[in-house]
Short mmCIF file of C-alpha atoms in Angstrom, two decimals:
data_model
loop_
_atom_site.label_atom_id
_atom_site.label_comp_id
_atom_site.label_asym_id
_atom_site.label_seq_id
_atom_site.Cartn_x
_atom_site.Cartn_y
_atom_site.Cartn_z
CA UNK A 7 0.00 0.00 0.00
CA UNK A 8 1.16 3.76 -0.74
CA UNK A 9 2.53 5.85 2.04
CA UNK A 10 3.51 2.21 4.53
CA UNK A 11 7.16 1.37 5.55
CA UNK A 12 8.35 -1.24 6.80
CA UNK A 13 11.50 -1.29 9.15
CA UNK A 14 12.77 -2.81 11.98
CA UNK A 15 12.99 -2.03 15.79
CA UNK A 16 14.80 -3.06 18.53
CA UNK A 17 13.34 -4.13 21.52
CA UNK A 18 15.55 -3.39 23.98
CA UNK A 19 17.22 -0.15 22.76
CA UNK A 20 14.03 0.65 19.73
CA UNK A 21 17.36 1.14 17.39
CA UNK A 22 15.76 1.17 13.70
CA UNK A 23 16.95 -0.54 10.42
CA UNK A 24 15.67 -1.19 7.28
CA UNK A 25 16.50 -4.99 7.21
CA UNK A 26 16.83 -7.28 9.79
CA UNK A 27 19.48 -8.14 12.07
CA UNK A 28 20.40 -10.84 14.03
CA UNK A 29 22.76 -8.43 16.60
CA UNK A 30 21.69 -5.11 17.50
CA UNK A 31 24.75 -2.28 16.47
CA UNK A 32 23.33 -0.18 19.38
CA UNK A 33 22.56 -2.46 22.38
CA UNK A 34 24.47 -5.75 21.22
CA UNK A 35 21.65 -7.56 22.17
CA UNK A 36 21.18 -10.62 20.03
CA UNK A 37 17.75 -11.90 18.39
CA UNK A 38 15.58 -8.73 19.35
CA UNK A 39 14.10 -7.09 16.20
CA UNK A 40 11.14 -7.34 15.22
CA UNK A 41 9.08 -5.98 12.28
CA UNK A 42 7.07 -2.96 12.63
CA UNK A 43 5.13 -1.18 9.79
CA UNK A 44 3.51 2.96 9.89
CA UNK A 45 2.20 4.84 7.84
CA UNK A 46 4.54 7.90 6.42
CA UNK A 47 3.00 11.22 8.35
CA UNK A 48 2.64 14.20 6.81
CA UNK A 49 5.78 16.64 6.80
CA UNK A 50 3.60 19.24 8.33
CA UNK A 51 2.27 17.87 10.98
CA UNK A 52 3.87 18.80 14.33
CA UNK A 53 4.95 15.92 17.13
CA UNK A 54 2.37 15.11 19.68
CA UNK A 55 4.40 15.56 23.44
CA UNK A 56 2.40 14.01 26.27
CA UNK A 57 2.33 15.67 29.84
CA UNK A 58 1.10 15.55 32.72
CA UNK A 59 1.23 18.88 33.45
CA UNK A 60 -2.17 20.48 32.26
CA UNK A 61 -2.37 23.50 29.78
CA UNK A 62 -1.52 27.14 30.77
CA UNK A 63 0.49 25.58 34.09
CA UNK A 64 3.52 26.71 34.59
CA UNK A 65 5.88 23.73 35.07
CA UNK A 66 8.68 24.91 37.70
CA UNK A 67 10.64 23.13 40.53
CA UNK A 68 8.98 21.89 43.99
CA UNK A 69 10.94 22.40 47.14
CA UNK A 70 10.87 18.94 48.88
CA UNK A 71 8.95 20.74 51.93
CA UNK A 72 6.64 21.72 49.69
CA UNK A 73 5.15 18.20 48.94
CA UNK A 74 2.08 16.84 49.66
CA UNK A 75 1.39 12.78 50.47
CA UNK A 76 -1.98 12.05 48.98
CA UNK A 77 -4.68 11.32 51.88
CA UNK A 78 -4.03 7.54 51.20
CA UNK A 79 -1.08 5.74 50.03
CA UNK A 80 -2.21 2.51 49.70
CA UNK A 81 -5.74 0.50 49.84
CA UNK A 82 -6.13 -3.49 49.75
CA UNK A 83 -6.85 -5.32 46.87
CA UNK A 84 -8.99 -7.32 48.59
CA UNK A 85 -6.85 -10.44 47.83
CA UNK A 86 -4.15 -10.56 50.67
CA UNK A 87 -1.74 -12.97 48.85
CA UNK A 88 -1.73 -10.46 46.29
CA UNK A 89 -1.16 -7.46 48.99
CA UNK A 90 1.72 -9.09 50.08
CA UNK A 91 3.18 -8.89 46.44
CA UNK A 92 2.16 -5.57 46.28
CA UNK A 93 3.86 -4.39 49.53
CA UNK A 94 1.29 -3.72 51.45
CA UNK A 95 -2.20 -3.21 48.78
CA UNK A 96 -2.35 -0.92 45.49
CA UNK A 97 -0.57 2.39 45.65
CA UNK A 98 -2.44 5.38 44.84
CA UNK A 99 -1.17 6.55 41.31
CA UNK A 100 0.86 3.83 40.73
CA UNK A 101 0.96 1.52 37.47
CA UNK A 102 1.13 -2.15 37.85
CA UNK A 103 2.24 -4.46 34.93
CA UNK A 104 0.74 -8.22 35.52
CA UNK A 105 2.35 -10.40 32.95
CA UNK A 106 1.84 -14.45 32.26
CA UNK A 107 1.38 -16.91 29.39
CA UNK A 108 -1.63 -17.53 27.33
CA UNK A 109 -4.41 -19.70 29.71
CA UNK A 110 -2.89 -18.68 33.23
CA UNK A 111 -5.34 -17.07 34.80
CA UNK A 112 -5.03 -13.02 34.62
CA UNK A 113 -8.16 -12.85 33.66
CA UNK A 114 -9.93 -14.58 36.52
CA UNK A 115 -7.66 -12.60 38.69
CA UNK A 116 -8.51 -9.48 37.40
CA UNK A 117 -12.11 -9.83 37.79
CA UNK A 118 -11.72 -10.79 41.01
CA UNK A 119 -9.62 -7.84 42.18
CA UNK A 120 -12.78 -5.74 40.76
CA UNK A 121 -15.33 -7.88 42.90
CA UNK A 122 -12.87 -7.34 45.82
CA UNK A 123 -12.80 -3.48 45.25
CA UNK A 124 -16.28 -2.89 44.25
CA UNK A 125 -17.59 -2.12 47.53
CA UNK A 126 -15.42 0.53 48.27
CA UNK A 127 -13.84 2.16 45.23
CA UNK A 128 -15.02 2.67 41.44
CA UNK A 129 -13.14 0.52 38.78
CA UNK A 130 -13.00 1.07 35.16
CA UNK A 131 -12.23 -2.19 32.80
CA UNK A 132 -10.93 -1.77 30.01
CA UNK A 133 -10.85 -4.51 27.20
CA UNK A 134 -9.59 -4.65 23.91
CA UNK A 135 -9.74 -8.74 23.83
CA UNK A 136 -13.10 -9.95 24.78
CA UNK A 137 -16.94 -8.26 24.67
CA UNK A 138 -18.77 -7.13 27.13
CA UNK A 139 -21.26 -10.19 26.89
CA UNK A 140 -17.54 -12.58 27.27
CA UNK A 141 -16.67 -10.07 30.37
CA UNK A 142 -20.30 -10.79 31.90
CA UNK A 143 -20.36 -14.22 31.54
CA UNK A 144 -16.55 -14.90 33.52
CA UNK A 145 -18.46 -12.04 35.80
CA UNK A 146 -21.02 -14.45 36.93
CA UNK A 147 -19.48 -17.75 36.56
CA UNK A 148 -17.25 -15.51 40.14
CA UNK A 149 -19.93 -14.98 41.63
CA UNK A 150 -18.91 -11.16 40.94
CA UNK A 151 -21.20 -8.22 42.21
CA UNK A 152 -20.27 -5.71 39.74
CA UNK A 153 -21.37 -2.97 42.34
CA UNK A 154 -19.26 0.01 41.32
CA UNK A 155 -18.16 -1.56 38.08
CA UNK A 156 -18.06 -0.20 34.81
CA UNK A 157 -16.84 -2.13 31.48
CA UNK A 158 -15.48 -0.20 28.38
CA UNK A 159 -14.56 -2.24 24.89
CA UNK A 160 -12.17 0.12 23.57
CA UNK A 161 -8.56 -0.15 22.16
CA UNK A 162 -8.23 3.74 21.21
CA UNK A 163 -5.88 5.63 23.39
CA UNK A 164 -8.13 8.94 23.26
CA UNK A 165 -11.04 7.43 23.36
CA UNK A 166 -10.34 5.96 26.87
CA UNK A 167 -9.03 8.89 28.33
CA UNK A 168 -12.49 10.74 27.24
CA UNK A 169 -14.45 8.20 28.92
CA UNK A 170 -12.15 7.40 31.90
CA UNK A 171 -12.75 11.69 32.64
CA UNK A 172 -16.30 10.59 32.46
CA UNK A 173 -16.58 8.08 35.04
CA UNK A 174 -13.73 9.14 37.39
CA UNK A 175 -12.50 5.78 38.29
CA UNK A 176 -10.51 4.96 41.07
CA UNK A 177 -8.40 2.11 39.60
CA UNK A 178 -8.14 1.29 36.13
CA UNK A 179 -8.01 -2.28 34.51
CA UNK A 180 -6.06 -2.80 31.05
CA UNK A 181 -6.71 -6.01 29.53
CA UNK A 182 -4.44 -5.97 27.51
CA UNK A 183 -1.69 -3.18 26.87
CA UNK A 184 -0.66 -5.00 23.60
CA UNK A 185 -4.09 -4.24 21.51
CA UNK A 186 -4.17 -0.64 22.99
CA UNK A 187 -3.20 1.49 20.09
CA UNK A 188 -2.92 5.89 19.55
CA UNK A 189 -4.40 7.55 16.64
CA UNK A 190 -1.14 10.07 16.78
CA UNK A 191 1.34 7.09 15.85
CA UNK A 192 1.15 5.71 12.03
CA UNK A 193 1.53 1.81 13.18
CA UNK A 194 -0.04 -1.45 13.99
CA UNK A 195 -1.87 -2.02 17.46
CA UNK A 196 0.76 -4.16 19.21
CA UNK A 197 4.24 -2.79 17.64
CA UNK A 198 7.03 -1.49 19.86
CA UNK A 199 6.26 2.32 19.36
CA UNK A 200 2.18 1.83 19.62
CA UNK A 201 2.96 -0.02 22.58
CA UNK A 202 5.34 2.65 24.29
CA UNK A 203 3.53 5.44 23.50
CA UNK A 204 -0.14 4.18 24.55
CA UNK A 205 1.55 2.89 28.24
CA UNK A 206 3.13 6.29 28.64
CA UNK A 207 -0.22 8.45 27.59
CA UNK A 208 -1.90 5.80 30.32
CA UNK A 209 1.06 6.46 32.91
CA UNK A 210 0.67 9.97 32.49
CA UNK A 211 -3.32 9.73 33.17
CA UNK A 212 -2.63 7.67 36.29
CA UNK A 213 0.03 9.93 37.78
CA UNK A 214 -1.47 13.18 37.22
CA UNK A 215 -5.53 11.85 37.71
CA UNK A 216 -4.51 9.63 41.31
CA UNK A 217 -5.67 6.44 39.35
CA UNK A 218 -4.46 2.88 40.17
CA UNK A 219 -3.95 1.39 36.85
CA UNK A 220 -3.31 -2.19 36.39
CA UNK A 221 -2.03 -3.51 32.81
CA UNK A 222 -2.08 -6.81 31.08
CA UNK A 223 1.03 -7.96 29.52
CA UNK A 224 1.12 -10.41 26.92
CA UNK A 225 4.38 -12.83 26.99
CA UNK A 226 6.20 -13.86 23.96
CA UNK A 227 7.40 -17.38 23.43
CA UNK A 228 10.99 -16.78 24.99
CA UNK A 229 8.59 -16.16 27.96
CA UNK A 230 9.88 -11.97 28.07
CA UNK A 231 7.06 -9.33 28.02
CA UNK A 232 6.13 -8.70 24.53
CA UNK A 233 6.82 -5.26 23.44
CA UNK A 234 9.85 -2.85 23.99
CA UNK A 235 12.07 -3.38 26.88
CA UNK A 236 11.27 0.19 28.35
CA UNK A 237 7.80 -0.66 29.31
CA UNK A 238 9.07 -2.75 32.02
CA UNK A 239 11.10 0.49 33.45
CA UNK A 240 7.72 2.77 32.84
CA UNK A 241 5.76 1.05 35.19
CA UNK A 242 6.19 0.85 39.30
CA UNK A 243 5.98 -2.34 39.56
CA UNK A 244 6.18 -5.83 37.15
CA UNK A 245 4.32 -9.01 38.42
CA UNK A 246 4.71 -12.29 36.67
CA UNK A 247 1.88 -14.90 36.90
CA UNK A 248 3.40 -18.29 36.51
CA UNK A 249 2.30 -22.02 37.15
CA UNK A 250 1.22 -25.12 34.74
CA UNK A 251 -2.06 -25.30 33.45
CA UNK A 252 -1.79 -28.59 34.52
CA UNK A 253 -1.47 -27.77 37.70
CA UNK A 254 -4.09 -26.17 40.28
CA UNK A 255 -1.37 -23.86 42.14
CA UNK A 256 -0.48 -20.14 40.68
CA UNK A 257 2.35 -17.44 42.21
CA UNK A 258 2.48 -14.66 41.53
CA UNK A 259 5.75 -12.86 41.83
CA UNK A 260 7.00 -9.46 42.13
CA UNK A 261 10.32 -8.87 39.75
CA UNK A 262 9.87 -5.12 39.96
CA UNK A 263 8.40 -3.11 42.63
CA UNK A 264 9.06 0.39 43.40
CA UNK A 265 6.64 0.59 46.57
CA UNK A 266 7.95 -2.82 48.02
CA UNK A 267 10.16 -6.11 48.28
CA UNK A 268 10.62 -7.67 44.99
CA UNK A 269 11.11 -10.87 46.85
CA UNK A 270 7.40 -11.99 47.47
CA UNK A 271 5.28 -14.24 46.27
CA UNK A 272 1.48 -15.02 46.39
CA UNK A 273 0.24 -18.05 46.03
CA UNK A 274 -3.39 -19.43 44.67
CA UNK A 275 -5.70 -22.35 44.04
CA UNK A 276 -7.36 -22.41 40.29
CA UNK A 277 -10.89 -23.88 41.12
CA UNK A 278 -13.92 -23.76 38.86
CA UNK A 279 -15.24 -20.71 41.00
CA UNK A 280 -11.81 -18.91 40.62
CA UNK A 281 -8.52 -18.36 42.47
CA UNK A 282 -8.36 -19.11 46.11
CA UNK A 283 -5.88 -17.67 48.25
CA UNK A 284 -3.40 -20.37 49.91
CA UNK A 285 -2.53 -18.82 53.42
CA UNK A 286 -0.35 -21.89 54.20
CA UNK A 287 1.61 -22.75 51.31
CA UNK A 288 3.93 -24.74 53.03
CA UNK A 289 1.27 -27.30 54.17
CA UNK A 290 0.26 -27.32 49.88
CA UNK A 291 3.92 -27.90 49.19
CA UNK A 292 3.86 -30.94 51.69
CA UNK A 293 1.02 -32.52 51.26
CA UNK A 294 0.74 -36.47 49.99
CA UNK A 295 4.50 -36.47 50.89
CA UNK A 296 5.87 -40.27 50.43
CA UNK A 297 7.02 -41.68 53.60
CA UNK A 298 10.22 -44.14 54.55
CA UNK A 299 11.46 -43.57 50.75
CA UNK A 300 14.76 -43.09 49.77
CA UNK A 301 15.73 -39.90 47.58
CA UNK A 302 13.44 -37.37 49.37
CA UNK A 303 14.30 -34.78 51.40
CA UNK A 304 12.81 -31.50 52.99
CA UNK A 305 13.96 -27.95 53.08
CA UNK A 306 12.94 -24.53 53.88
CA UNK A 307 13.60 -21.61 51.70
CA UNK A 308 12.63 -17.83 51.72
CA UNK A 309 10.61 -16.39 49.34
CA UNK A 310 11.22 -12.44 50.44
CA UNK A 311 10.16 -12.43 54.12
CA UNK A 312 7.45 -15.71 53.75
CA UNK A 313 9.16 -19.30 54.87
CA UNK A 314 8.00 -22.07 52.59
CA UNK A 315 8.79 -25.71 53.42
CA UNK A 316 9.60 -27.71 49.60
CA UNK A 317 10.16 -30.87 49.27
CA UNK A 318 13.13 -32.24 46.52
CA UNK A 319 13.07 -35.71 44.95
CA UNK A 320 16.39 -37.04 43.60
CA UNK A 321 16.13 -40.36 41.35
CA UNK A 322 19.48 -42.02 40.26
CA UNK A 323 19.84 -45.10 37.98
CA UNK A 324 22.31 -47.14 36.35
CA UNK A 325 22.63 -45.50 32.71
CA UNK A 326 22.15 -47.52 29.47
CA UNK A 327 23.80 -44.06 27.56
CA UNK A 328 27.52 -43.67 27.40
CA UNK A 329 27.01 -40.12 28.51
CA UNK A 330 24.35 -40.16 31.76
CA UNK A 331 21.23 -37.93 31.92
CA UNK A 332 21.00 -35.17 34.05
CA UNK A 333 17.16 -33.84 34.30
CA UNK A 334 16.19 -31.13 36.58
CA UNK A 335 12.76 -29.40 37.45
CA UNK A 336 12.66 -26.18 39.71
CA UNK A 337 16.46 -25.92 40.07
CA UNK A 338 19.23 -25.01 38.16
CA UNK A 339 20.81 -27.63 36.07
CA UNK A 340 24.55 -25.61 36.62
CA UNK A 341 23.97 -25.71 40.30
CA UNK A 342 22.78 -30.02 40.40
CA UNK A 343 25.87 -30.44 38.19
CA UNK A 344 28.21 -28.50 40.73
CA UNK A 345 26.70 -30.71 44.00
CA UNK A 346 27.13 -34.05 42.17
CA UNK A 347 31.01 -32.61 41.34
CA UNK A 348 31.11 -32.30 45.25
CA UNK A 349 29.87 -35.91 46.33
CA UNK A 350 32.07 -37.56 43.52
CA UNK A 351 35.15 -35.81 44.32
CA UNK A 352 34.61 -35.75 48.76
CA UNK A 353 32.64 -38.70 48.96
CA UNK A 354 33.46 -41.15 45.75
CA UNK A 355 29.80 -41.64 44.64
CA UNK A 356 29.98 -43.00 41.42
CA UNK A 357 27.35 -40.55 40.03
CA UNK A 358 28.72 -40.85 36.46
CA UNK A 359 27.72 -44.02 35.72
CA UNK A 360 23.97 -43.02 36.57
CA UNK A 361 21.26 -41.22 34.83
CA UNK A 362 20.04 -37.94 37.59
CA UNK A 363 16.80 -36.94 37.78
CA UNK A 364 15.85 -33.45 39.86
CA UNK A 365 12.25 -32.45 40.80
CA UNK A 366 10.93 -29.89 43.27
CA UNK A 367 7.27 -30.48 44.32
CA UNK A 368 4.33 -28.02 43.74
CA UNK A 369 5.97 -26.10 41.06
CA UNK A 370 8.69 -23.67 43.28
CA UNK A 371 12.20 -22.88 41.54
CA UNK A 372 14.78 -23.07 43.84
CA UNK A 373 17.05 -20.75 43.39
CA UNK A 374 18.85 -19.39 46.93
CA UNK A 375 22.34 -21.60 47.97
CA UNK A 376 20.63 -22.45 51.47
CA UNK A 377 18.60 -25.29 49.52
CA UNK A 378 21.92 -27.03 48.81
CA UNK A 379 22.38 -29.31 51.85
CA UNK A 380 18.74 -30.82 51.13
CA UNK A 381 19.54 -30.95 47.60
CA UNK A 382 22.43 -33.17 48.42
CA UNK A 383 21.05 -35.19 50.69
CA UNK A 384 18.65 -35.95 48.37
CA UNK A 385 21.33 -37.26 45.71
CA UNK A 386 22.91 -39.41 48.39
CA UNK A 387 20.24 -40.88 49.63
CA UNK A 388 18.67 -41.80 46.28
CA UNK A 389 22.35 -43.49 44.83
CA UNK A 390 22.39 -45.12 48.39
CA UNK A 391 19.39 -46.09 48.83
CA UNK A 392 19.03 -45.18 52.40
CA UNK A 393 16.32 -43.29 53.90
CA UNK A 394 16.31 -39.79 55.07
CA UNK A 395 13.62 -39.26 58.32
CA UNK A 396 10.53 -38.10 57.64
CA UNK A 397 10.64 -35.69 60.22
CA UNK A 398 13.93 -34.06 59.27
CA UNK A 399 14.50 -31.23 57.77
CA UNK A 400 18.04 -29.74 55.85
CA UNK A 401 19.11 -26.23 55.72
CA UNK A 402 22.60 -24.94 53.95
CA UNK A 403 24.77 -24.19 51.85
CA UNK A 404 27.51 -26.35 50.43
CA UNK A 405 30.78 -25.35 49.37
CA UNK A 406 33.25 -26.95 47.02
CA UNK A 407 35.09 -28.17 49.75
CA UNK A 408 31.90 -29.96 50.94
CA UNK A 409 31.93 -27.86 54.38
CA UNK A 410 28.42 -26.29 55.30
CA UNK A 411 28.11 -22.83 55.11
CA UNK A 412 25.74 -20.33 57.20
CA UNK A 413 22.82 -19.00 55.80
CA UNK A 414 20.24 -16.24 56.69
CA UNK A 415 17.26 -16.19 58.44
CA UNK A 416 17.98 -19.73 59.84
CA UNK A 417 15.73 -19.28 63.30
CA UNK A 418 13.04 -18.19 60.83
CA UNK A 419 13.56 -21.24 59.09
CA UNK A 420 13.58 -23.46 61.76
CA UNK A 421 10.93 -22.11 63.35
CA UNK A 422 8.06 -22.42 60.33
CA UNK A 423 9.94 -26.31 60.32
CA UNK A 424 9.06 -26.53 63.67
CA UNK A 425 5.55 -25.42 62.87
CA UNK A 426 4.86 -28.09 60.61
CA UNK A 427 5.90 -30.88 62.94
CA UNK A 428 9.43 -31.46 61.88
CA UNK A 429 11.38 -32.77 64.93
CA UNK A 430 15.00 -32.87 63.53
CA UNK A 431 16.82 -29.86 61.44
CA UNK A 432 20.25 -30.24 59.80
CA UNK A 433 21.86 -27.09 59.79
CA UNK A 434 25.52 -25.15 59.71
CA UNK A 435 27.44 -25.16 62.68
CA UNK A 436 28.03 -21.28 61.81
CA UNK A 437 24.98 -20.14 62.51
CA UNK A 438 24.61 -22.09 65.71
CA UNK A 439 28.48 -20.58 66.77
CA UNK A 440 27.63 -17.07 65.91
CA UNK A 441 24.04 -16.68 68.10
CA UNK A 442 22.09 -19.07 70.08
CA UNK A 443 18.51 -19.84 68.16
CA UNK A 444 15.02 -20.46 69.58
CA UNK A 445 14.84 -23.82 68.48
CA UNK A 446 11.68 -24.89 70.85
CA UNK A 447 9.79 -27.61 69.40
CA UNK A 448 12.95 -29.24 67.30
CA UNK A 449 16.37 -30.45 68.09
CA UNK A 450 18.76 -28.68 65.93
CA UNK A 451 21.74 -30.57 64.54
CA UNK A 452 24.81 -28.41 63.56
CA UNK A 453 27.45 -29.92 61.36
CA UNK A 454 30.27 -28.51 59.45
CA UNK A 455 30.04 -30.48 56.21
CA UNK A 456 28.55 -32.82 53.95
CA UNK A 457 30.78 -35.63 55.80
CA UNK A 458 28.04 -36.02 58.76
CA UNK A 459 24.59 -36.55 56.65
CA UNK A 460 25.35 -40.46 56.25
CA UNK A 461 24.77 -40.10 59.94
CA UNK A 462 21.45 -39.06 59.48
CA UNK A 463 19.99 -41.60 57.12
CA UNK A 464 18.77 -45.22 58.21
CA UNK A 465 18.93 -48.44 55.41
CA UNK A 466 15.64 -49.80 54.57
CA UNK A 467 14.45 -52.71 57.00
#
């Protein structure tokens, strides 16, 4: 067609070429171009600049005395696992950017933060993916209210704005960023500079209105937010969705947060009527946990300030391959490689004439060192077939030299193990040398390396 022209933009940097490129001259980033296509504007036309400072205000510099905190910073979500993510509930003003793959659940979980706030504040949805009638349906099938609820179909930029200044919402819902699209730019709904410029006209509403805004962000199938890289730094904070459709268990986790720890994690239930908050995670995690088998073991790791008891199961078999497997699931195949380099070399398990199989239960990825003592007790007890006690739990960090290193938070540890009923807790003699724990309800067991655990496992009867 006369007048379109095609180029191509970096995601990361939004460095334009004519043809494509596998390495970016700007950034150096490899594999991040992708095609974009606009229409050629006309030579008079003047740029559009966005503000947030109204017309005929003078924009001038604000003494830090000067400054006013609005009347309230932050109001619940109604969903507490979701608070917790948040840092506390949904900051006034701010702009939150909930990502996740195709079928997770966003959604579901946006309908039910507008059935949560409905009694109390006034929420705008905005959809450019499914009709009203599609929105109504999920609506009932939730058992939502829609008190205080207002649906708009819309995908224009302008046309939003005009209508959001018409109901005066108190948070705003966009489902999804990626088919939001401004009349001002000459290209496609979805491309990097539609996508920029329609978050940063919506940034600039929410900042200088007081509205919550929450976005939608589709994924793209290396699992990154699609769009450009600078949407991620626009927004105050980034929350991925994750968990297996196969699965009934969803976190949500916080991997940018301006207002808060980007540490936390929520956790949910997928049901029929929705997602149900899990309050006790660690209880989920444990639950239908084999007993008196080999190649189990229990740990406790942090996610931010929230304990969470996992469970790892190590299988290792003879090999029928002149190279072994190694197959891992929630922990990082670098990091399994590293711990079976340890038990060969200090111990002389013969772990490469075996196939090595890695799983974490419920979904978690492990990645903090402290999981590394469970992770190898697991290994050893699985190529030795002896059992590790049910009601033991392991807590550390290995070193090359197969000592035990000190990790943090350990009373916090032991205590949630405690909680749960464990009686017995492996952990480095460090932390029991540097301050005496509360251990009530547990006997702790300090040793200094990975030499000790064949203590703690029994052969099968």
């Amino acid at each position: 067609m006369k007048g379109l022209k095609t180029f191509y933009i970096c995601t990361e940097c939004e460095y334009k070429t004519s043809k494509w490129m596998g390495k970016c001259p700007n950034c150096n980033a490899w594999n991040s171009f992708v095609e974009d296509v606009e229409e050629a504007a006309p030579t008079t036309a003047a740029p559009k600049r966005i503000s947030m400072i109204p017309a005929n205000e003078e924009n001038r510099a604000i003494g830090f005395h000067e400054l006013e905190i609005p009347d309230y910073m932050r109001k619940s979500t109604g969903l507490s696992e979701l608070d917790r993510v948040l840092g506390g509930g949904l900051v006034h003003g701010s702009v939150v950017l909930l990502s996740g793959e195709p079928g997770i659940g966003k959604s579901t979980l946006l309908m039910q933060i507008c059935d949560a706030l409905g009694g109390t504040r006034r929420v705008l949805y905005v959809s450019g993916e499914e009709s009203g009638g599609q929105l109504k349906l999920r609506a009932e099938r939730l058992g939502v209210d829609g008190t205080s609820l207002y649906i708009l179909t819309e995908s224009n930029v302008e046309n939003i704005l005009k209508e959001t200044d018409k109901v005066n919402p108190d948070v705003m819902i966009i489902d999804s960023i990626q088919t939001m699209y401004a009349a001002s730019v000459n290209s496609t709904p979805g491309s990097v500079t539609q996508v920029k410029e329609s978050a940063l006209t919506l940034i600039n509403k929410a900042k200088g209105a007081g509205i919550s805004v929450i976005m939608v962000g589709h994924v793209n199938k290396e699992g990154t937010i699609a769009g450009p890289k600078v949407l991620e730094h626009m927004v105050d904070a980034v929350l991925y969705f994750e968990g297996e459709r196969q699965q009934a268990y969803r976190i949500i986790r916080a991997i940018k947060n301006r207002y808060g720890s980007t540490n936390e994690i929520g956790v949910f239930e997928m049901t029929d009527k929705g997602l149900l908050e899990v309050e006790n995670p660690s209880e989920m995690l444990l639950a239908g946990r084999p007993k008196n088998i080999s190649g189990n073991c229990a740990l406790c790791t942090l996610e931010g300030t929230r304990p969470l008891i996992a469970e790892i199961q190590a299988l290792v078999t003879p090999t029928a391959f002149p190279a072994p497997r190694r197959t891992t699931n929630g922990i990082d195949y670098n990091r399994m490689c590293l711990i079976i380099a340890v038990l060969e070399k200090r111990l002389g398990l013969k772990f490469y004439q075996n196939d090595v199989y890695l799983n974490v239960i419920g979904g978690l990825r492990l990645d903090e060192p402290a999981s590394d003592l469970a992770l190898a007790m697991a290994l050893i007890s699985s190529m030795t077939d002896r059992i590790i006690p049910d009601d033991l739990i392991a807590i550390g960090e290995l070193g090359l030299a197969g000592e035990c290193r000190a990790v943090s938070n350990l009373e916090q540890r032991v205590k949630e193990a405690a909680r749960l009923g464990f009686k017995h807790a492996l952990v480095p003699l460090r932390n029991v040398e540097k301050r005496k724990l509360d251990t009530e309800g547990i006997n702790v067991i300090p040793i200094r390396g990975i030499y000790e655990v064949l203590n703690m496992m029994k052969s099968k009867d």
